[in-house]
CSV table of C-alpha atoms in Angstrom, one decimal:
chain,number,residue,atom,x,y,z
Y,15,UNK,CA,12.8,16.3,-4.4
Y,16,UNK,CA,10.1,15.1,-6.3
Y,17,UNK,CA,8.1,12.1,-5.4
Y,18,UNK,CA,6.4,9.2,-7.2
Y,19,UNK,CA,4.8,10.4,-10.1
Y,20,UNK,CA,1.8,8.9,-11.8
Y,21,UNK,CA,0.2,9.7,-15.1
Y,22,UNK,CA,-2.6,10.1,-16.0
Y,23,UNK,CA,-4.4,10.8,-13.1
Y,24,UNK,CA,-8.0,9.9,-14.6
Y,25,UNK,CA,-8.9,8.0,-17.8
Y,26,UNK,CA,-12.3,7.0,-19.2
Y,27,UNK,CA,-11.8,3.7,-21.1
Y,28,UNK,CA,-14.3,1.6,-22.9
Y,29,UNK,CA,-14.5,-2.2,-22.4
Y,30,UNK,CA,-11.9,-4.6,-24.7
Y,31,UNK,CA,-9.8,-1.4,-24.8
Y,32,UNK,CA,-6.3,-1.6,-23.9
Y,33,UNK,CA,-4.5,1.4,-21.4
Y,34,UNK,CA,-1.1,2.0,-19.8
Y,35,UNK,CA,-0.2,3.5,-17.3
Y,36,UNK,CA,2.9,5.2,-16.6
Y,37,UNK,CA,4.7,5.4,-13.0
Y,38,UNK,CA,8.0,7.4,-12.1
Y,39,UNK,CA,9.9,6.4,-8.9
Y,40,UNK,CA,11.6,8.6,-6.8
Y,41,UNK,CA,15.1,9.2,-7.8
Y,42,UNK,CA,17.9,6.8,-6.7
Y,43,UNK,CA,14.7,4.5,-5.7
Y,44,UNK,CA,14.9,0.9,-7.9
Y,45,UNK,CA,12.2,-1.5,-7.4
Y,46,UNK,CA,8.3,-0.1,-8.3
Y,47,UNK,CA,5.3,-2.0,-7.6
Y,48,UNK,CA,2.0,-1.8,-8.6
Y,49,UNK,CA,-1.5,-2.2,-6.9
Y,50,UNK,CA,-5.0,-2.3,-7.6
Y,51,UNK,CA,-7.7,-0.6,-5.5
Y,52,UNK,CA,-10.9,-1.5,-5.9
Y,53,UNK,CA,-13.6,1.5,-4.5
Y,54,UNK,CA,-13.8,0.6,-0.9
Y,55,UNK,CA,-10.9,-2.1,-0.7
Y,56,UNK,CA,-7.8,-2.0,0.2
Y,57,UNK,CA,-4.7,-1.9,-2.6
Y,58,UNK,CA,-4.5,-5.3,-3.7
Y,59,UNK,CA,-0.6,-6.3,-5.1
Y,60,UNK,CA,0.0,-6.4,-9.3
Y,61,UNK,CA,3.5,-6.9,-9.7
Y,62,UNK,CA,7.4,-6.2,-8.9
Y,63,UNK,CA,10.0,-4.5,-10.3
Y,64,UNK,CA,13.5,-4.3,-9.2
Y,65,UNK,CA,16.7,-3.6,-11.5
Y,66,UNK,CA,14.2,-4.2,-14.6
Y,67,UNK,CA,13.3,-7.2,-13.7
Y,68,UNK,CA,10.1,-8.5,-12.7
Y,69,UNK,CA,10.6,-10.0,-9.0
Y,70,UNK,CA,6.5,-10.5,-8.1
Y,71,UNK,CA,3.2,-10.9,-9.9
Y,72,UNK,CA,0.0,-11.1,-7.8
Y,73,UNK,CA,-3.3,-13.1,-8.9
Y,74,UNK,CA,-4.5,-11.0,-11.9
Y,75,UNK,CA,-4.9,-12.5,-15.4
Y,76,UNK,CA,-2.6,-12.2,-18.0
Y,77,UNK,CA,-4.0,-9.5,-19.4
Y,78,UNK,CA,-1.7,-7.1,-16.8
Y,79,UNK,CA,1.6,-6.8,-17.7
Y,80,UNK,CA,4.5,-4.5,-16.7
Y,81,UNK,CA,7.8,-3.4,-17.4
Y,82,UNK,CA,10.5,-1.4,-15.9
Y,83,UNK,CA,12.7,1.0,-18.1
Y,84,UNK,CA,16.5,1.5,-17.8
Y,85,UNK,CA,15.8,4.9,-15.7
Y,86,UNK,CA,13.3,2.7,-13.1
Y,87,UNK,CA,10.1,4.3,-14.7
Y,88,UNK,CA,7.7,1.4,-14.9
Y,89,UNK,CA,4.8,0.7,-17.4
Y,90,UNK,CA,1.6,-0.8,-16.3
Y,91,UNK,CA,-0.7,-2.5,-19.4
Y,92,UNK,CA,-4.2,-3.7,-19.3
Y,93,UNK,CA,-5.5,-5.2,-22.7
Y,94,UNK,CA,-9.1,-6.1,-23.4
Y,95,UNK,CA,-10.6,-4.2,-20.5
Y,96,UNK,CA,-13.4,-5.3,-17.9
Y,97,UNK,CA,-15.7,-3.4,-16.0
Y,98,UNK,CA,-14.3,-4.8,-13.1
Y,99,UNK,CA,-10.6,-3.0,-13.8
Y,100,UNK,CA,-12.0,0.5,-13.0
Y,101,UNK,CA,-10.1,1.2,-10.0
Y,102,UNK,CA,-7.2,3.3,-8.3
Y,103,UNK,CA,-3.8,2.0,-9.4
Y,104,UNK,CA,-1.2,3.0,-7.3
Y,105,UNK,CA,2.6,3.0,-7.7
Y,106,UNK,CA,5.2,2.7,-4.8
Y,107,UNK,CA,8.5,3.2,-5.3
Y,108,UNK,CA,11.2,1.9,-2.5
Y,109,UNK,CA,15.2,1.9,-2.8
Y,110,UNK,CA,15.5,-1.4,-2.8
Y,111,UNK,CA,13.1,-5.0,-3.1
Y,112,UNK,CA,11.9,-5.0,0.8
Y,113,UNK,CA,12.4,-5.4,4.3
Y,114,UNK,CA,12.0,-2.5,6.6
Y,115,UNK,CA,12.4,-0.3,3.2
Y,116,UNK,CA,9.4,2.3,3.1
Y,117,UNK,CA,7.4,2.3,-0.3
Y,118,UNK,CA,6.7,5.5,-1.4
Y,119,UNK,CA,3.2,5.9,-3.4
Y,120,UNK,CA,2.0,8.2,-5.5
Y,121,UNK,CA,-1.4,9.4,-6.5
Y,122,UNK,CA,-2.5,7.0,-8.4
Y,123,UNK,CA,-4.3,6.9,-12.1
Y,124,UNK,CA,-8.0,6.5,-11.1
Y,125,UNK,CA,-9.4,4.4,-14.3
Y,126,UNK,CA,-12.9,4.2,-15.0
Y,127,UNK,CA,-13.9,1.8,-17.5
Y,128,UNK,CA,-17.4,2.4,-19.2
K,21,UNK,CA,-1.2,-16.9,2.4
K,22,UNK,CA,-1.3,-13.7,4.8
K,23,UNK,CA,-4.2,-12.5,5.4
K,24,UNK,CA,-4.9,-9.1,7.2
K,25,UNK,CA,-8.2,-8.0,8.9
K,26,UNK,CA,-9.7,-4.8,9.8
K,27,UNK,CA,-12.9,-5.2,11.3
K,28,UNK,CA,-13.7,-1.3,12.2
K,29,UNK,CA,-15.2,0.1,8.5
K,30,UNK,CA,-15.5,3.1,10.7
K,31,UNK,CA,-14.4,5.1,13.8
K,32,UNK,CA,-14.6,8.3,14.9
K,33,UNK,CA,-12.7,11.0,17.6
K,34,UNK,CA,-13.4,14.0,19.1
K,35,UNK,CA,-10.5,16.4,18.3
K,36,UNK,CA,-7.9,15.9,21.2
K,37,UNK,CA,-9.1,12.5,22.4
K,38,UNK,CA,-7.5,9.5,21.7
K,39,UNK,CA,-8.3,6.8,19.1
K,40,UNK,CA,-7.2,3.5,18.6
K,41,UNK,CA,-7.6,1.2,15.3
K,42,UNK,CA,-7.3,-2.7,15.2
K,43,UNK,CA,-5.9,-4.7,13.4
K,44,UNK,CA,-5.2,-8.7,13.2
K,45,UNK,CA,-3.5,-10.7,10.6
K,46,UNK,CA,-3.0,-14.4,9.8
K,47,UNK,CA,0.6,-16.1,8.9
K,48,UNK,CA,2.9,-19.1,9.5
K,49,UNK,CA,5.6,-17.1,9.3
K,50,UNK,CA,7.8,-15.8,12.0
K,51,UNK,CA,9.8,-12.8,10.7
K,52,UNK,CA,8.0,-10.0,9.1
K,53,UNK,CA,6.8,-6.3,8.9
K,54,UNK,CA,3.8,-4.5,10.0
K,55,UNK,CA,2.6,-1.2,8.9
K,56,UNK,CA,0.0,1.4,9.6
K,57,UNK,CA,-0.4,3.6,6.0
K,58,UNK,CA,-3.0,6.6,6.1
K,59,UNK,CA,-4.4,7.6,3.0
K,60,UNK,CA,-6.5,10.8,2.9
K,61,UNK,CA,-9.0,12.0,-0.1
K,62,UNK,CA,-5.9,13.6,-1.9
K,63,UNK,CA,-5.3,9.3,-2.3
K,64,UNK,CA,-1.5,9.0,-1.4
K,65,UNK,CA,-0.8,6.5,0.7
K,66,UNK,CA,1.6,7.7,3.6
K,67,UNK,CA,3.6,5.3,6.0
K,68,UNK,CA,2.5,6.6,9.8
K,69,UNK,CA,4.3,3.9,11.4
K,70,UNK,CA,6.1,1.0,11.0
K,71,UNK,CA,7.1,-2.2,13.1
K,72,UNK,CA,9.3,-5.3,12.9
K,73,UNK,CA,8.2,-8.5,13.9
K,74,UNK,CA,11.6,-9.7,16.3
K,75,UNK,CA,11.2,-6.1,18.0
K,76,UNK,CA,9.5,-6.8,21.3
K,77,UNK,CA,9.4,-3.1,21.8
K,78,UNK,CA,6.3,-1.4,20.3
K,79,UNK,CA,7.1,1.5,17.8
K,80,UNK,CA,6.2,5.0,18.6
K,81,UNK,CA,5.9,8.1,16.2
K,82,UNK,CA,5.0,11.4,18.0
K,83,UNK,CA,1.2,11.2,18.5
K,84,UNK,CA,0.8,7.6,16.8
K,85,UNK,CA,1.8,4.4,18.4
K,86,UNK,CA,0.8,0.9,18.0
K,87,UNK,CA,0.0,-2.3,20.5
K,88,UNK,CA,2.0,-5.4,18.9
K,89,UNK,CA,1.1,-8.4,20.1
K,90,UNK,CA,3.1,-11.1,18.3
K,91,UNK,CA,1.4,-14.2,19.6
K,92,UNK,CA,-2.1,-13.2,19.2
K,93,UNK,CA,-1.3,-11.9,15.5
K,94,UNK,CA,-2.3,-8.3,16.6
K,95,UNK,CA,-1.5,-4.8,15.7
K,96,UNK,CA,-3.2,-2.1,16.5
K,97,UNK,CA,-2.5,2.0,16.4
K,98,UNK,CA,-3.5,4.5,18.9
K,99,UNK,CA,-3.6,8.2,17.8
K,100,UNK,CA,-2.9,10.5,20.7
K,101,UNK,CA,-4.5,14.1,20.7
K,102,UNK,CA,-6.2,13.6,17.4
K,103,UNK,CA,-6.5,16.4,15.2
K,104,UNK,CA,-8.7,17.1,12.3
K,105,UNK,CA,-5.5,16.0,9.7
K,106,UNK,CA,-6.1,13.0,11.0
K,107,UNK,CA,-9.1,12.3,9.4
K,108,UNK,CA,-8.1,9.9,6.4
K,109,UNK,CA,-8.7,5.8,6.1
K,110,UNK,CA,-6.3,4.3,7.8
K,111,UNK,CA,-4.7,0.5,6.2
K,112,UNK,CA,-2.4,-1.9,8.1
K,113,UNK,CA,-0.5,-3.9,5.9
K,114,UNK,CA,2.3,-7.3,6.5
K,115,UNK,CA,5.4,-7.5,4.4
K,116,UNK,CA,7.4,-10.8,4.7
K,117,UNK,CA,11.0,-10.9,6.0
K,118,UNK,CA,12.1,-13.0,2.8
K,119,UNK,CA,12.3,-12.3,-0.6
K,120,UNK,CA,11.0,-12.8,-3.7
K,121,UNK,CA,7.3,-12.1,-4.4
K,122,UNK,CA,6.7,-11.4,-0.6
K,123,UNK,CA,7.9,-8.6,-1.0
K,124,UNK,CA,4.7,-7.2,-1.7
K,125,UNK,CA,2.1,-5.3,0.9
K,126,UNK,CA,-0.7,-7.2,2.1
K,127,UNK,CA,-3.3,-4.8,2.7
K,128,UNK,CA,-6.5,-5.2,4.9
K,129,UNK,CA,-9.9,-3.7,3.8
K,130,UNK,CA,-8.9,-0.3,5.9
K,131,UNK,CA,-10.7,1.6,8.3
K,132,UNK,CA,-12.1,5.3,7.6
K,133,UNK,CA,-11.0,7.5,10.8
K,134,UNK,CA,-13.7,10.7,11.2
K,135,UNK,CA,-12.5,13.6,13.6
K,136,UNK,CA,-15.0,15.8,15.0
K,137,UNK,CA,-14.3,19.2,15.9
């Protein structure tokens, strides 16, 4: 079976760009997060999705926003880009919204902002 | 808020010794989730162990096991036999019991595991 699926892997953006980001879940999984990692940090949580709706949203401006599709697949925009958003963003995937439920990440889209 | 610490940037194990990684965190509450991810260079983040919080017993996983100590806010993982795959940075993260927007990871700053040969 195929896991969580990211895309792209690496992108070269210039600052007040915009970029999305695209996330697959693992099939039959519902809920897809997303989180930022910063070089040398640990992942830092964007937002929540379960059943297409968003169920979380961390401390990031409004310029991230997200969606979920009706086949799970989730969407992850940035508008007006910063330096500071070059980072790994990672997607985890997990059946349902919690508990003891594993996330499942993929890759990652490394973003570099120039 | 929860807050997780790691205060070991870096650590290092001879191949077949034994390694262990700390980890504290802060919270008020009293039911939650502990984990132990590893994520080598390839970047993917992969779940080594997990633990609930009302589970006095401390969770094993072949070579990986982890020291909970509930009161003092601790968890920590011992690697048994290390073996050069192990070599990776390793993140322990808290998930609430509840639901909502704690369902998220909280993530310490993670600790980067060498293995020498």
């Amino acid at each position: 079976d195929a896991g969580v699926t990211q895309s792209p892997t690496h992108l070269i953006k210039t600052r007040g760009q915009h970029v999305t980001l695209r996330c697959s879940p693992i099939s039959g999984h519902k809920s897809v997060s997303w989180y930022q990692q910063v070089l040398g940090q640990g992942p830092q949580f964007i937002f929540q999705y379960y059943e297409k709706e968003e169920r979380g949203r961390g401390n990031f401006p409004d310029r991230f926003s997200a969606r979920q599709f009706p086949n799970y697949s989730s969407e992850l925009n940035v508008n007006a880009l910063l330096l500071g958003d070059s980072a790994l963003y990672l997607c985890a995937s997990s059946l349902d919204q919690g508990g003891v439920t594993e996330a499942f990440f993929g890759q990652g889209t490394r973003l570099t902002v120039v | 808020a929860q807050t997780v610490t790691q205060s070991q940037p870096e650590m290092s194990v001879q191949e077949a010794e034994t390694v262990t990684l700390s980890c504290t965190y802060d919270t008020s509450e009293s039911d939650y989730y502990l984990f132990w991810y590893k994520q080598p260079p390839s970047r993917q983040m992969i779940l080594v162990i997990r633990q609930e919080a009302y589970k006095q017993q401390n969770a094993t996983e072949n070579r990986f096991s982890v020291n909970f100590q509930k009161a003092a806010k601790s968890f920590s993982l011992k690697i048994s036999d290390s073996q050069l795959g192990d070599a990776a940075m390793y993140f322990c993260a808290y998930r609430s019991y509840s639901g909502g927007s704690n369902y998220k990871l909280t993530f310490g700053k993670g600790t980067l595991l060498t293995v020498n040969p």
